[in-house]
XYZ file of C-alpha atoms in Angstrom:
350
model
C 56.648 -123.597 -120.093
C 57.376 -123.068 -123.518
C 54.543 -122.124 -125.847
C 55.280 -121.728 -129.622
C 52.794 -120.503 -132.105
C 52.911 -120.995 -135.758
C 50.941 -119.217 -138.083
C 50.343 -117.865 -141.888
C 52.598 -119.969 -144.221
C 49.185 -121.192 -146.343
C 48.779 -117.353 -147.678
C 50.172 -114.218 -146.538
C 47.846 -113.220 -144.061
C 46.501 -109.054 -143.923
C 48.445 -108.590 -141.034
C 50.893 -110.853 -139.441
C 51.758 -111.296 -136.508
C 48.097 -110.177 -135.144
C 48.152 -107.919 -132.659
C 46.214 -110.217 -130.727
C 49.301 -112.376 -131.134
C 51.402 -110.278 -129.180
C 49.015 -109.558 -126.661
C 48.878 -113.207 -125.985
C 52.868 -113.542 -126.085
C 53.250 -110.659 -123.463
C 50.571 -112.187 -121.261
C 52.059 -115.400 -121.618
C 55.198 -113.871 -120.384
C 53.863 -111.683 -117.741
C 52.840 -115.543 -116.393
C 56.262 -116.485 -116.391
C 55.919 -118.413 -119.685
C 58.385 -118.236 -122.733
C 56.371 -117.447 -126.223
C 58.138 -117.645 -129.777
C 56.124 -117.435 -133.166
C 56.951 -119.123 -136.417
C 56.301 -117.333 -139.073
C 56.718 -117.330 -143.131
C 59.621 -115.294 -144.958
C 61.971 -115.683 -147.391
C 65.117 -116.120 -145.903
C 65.513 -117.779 -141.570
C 66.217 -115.426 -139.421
C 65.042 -114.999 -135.610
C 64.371 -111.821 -133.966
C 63.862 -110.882 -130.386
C 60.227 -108.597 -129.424
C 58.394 -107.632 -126.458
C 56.004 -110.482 -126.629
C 58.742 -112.979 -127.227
C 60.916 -114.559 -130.006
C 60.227 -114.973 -133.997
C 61.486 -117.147 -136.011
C 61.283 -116.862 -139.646
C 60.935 -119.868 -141.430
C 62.023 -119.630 -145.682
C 58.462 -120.232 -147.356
C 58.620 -117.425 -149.892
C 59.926 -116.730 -153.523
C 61.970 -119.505 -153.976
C 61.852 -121.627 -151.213
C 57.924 -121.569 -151.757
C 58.816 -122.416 -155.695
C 60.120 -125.594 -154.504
C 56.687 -126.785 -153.049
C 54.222 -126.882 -150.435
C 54.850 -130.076 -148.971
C 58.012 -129.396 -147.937
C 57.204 -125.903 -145.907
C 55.467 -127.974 -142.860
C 59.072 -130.690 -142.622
C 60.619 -126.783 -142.534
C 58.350 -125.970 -139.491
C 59.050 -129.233 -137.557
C 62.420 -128.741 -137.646
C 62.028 -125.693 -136.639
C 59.933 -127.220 -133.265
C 62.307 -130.179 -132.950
C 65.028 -127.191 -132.680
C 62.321 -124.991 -129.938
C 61.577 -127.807 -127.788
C 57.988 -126.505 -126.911
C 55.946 -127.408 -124.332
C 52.555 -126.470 -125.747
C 51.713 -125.454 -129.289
C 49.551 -123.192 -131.028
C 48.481 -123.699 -134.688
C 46.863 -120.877 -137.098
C 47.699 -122.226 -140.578
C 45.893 -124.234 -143.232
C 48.650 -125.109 -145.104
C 50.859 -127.797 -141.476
C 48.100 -128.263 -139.451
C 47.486 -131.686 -140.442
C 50.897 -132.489 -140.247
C 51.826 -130.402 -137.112
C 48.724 -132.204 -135.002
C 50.759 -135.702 -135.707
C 53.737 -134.140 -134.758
C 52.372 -132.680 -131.324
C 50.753 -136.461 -130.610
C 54.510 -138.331 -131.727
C 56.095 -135.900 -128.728
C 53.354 -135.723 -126.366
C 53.399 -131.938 -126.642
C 49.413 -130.327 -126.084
C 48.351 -128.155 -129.275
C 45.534 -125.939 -129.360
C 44.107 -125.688 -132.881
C 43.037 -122.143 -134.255
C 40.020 -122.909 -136.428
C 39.021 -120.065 -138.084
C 42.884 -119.807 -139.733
C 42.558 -123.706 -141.312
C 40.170 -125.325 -143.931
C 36.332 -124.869 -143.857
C 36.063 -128.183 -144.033
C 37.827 -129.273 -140.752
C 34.910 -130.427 -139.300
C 34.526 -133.143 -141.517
C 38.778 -134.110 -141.220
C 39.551 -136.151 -138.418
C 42.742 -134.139 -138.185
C 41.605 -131.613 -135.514
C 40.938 -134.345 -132.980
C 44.826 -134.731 -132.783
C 44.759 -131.274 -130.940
C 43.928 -130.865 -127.052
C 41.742 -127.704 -128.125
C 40.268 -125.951 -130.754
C 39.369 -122.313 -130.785
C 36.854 -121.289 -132.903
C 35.010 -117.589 -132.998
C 31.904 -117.194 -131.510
C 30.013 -117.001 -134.732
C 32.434 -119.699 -136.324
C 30.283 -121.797 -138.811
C 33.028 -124.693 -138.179
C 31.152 -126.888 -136.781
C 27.721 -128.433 -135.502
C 26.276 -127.406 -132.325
C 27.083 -131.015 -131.260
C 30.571 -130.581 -132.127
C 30.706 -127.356 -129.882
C 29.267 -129.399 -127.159
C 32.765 -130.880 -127.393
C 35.289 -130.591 -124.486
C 37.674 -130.081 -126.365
C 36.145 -126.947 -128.435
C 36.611 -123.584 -127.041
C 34.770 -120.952 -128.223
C 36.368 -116.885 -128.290
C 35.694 -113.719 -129.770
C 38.301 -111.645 -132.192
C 40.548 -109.444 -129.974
C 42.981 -106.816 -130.550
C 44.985 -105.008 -128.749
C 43.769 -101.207 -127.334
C 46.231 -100.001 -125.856
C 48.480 -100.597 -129.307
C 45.551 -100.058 -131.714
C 43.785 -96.558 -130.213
C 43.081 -93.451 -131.928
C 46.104 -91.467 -129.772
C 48.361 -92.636 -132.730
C 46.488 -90.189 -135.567
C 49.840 -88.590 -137.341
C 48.582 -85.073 -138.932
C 52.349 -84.895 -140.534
C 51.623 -88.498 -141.823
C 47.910 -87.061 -142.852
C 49.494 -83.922 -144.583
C 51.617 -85.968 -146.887
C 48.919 -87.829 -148.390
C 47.473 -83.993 -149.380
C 43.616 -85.277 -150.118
C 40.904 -84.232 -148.279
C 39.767 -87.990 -147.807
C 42.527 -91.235 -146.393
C 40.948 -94.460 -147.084
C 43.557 -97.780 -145.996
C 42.906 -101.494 -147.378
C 44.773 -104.115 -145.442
C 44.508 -107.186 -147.431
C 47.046 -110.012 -148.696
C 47.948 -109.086 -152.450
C 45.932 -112.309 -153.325
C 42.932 -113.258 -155.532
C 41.419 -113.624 -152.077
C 42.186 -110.818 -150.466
C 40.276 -108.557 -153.496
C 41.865 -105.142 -153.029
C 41.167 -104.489 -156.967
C 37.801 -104.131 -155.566
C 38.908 -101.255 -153.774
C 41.016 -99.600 -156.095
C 37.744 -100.171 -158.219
C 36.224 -97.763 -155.667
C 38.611 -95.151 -155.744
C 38.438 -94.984 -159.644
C 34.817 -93.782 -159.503
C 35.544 -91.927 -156.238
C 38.110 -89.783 -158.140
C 35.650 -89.763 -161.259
C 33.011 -88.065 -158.937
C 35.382 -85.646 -157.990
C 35.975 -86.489 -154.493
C 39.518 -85.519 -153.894
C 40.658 -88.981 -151.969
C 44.001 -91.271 -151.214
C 44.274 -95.136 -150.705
C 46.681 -96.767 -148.788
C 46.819 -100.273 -149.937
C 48.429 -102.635 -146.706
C 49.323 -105.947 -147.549
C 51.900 -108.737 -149.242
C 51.798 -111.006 -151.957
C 52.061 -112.103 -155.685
C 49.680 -109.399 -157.316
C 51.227 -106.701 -156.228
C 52.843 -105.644 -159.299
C 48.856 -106.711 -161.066
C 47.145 -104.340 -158.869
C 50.139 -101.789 -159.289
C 49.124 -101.746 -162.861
C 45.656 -101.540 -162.182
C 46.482 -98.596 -160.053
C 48.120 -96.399 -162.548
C 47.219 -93.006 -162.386
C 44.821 -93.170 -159.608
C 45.971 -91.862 -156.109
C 47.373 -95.428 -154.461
C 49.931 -96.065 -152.784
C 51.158 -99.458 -151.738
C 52.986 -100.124 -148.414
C 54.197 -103.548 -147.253
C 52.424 -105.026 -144.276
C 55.492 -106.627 -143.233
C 57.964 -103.389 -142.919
C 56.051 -102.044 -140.222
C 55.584 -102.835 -136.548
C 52.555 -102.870 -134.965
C 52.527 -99.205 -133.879
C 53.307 -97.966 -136.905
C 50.236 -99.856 -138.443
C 48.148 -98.155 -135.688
C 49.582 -94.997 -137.019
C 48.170 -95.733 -140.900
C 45.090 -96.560 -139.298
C 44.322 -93.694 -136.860
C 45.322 -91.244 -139.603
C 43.315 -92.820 -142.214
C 39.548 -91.717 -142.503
C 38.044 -94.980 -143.353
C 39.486 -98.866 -143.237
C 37.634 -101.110 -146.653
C 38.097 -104.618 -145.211
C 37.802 -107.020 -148.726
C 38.788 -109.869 -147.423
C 36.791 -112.393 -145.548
C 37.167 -114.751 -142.634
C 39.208 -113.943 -139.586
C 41.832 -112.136 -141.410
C 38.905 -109.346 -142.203
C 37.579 -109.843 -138.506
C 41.648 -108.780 -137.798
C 41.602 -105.740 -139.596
C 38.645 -104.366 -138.607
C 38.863 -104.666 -135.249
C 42.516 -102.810 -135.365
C 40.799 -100.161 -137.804
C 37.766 -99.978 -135.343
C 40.619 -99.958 -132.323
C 42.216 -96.962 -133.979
C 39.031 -94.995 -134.169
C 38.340 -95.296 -137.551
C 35.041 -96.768 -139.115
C 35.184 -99.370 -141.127
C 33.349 -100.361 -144.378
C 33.106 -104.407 -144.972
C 32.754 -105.493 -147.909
C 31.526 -109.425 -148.960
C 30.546 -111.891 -146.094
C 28.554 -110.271 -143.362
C 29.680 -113.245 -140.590
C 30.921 -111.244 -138.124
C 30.721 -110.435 -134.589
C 30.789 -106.703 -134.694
C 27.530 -104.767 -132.975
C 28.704 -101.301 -135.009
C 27.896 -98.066 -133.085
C 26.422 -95.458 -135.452
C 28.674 -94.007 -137.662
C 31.323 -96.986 -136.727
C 30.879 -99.611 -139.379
C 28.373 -101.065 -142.344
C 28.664 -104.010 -144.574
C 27.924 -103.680 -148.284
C 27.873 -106.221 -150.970
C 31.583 -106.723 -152.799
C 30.114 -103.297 -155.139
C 32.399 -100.435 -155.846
C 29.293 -98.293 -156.299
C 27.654 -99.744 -152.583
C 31.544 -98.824 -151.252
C 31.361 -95.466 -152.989
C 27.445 -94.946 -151.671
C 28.919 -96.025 -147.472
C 31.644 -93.367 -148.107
C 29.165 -90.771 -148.833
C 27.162 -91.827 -145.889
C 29.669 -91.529 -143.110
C 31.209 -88.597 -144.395
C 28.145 -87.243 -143.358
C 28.682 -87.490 -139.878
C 31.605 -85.258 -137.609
C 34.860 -86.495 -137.605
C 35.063 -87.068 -133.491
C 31.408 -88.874 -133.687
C 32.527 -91.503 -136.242
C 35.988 -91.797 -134.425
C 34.406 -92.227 -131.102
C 31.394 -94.343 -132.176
C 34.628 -96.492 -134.224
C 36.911 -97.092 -130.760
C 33.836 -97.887 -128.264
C 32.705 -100.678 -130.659
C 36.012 -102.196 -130.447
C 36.304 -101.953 -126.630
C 34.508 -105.157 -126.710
C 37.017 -107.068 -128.141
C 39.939 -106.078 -125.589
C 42.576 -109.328 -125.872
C 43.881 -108.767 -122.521
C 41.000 -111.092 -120.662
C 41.238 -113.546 -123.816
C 44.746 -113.690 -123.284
C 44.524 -114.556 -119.528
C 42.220 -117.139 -120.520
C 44.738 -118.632 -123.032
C 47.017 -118.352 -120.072
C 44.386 -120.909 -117.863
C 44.021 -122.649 -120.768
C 47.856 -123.655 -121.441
C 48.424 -124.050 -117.944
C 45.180 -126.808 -117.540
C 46.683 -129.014 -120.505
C 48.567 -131.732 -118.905
């Protein structure tokens, strides 16, 4: 079969495609399934991987000027054109309209909830999907609800054998020249709040702590938070020019991950950052699934000073204790088994 997943044309998402995105597409494969992705970009393209095919839909700079409503028409043509025979949805911004469309051709969607509104379980739309996934601490919807057949419940994964602490780059390291690497994945959004962390590095460097921030992500504040950034020791890099082994690499070199952003785009990061054997410091909501080692992880209110105080903290502890104590907590969350499961799940959808 056919199984095409669409995802992150509402915002630009931290880090797209997830890693537990291609996990799933290569075990999909491995099952003798085909697996494309659409995704969001500013001009169509499609572009062969290991894990299967992407397709670029235009839904940036101008094609985005020209509206919203028009992006999820984009996306069904885009399906009329794939012919799948199952779909996967992780967007806000179509899923409405992409659960009528899998109901008009008779073609079984599985709903991602924790990548749609926080209200869905008061919208009628998610009953035109065959599944929903939710996260095991999803606040989504009632018990009752979960009761549901049709609501499967599944932890954040990530890929370990992509994501693992083998991929630390001293050259990379050496470039940076500070004694301390700190990397922020986050969309350049208001939501994804990574002037909060450039905050933190302001009184960091006013403390005298000789440190470097790596600032992952896309969107419209870049050139904002670029301001914002003047003078201090940031440097931006675009989420979207790298593969996912090279974002391993940024986060096995880097000392410490600040996740800003909330929701399962922060339960994405960390778990790569934690993957990659480096701790992580989560800032904002503390719904999560994470059981941190010691030395692995803490969450802190959205406070530079609270950020600044968790830095001090870990740097504390060795170097290998913090990295180990970082990659066992994220053995937990190994896709592969979720990704056979996905596997059962397609293949049970009739």
């Amino acid at each position: 079969m056919h199984i095409v997943h669409v995802t992150s044309f509402f915002s630009a998402s931290a880090l797209s495609p997830s890693s537990a995105v291609r996990t799933r597409g290569i075990a999909y494969r491995a099952a003798g399934h085909e697996f494309s992705v659409i995704v969001p970009g500013t001009v169509a393209s499609v572009a062969w991987t290991e894990y299967g095919t992407v397709v670029t839909v235009p839904a940036r700079g101008a094609a985005l000027r020209r509206g919203f409503v028009r992006i999820p028409f984009a996306i069904r043509r885009a399906l009329d054109r794939l012919v799948p025979d199952r779909l996967e949805v992780a967007d806000r911004l179509s899923f409405r309209q992409l659960g009528v469309w899998a109901r008009e051709n008779h073609v079984p969607a599985v709903l991602f909830a924790d990548d749609v509104a926080a209200d869905l379980a008061t919208n009628k739309s998610w009953e035109n999907y065959d599944r929903v996934v939710c996260g095991i601490h999803s606040a989504t919807f009632t018990p009752a609800q979960c009761a549901s057949a049709n609501i499967v419940m599944m932890r954040p994964v990530v890929d370990l054998e992509i994501f693992t602490p083998l991929r630390h780059n001293s050259t990379l390291r050496d470039t940076s020249g500070a004694d301390l690497i700190v990397v922020c994945a986050a969309p350049l959004t208001a939501a994804g709040s990574v002037s909060l962390a450039i905050d933190a590095i302001r009184e960091l460097t006013d403390d005298g702590t000789d440190v470097h921030l790596v600032v992952l992500g896309d969107g419209p504040l870049r050139s904002r938070l670029e301001r914002s950034a003047h003078g201090l020791p940031v440097q931006f890099l675009s989420a979207r020019g790298l593969s996912l082994s090279e974002r391993s690499e940024v986060f096995a070199t880097a000392d410490f991950a600040l996740v800003t952003v909330d929701g399962s785009a922060g339960h994405a990061v960390a778990i790569e950052a934690l993957a990659s054997g480096t701790p992580v410091i989560m800032t904002g909501s503390t719904d999560h699934s994470f059981d941190f080692r010691d030395g692995s992880g803490v969450t802190t209110d959205a406070d530079p000073a609270q950020i600044v105080h968790a830095v001090a903290v870990f740097s504390e502890k060795s170097v290998e204790s913090r990295r180990r104590a970082a990659r066992e907590t994220a053995l937990a969350f190994d896709a592969m088994p979720v990704s056979r499961a996905m596997v059962e799940l397609h293949e049970s959808l009739a």
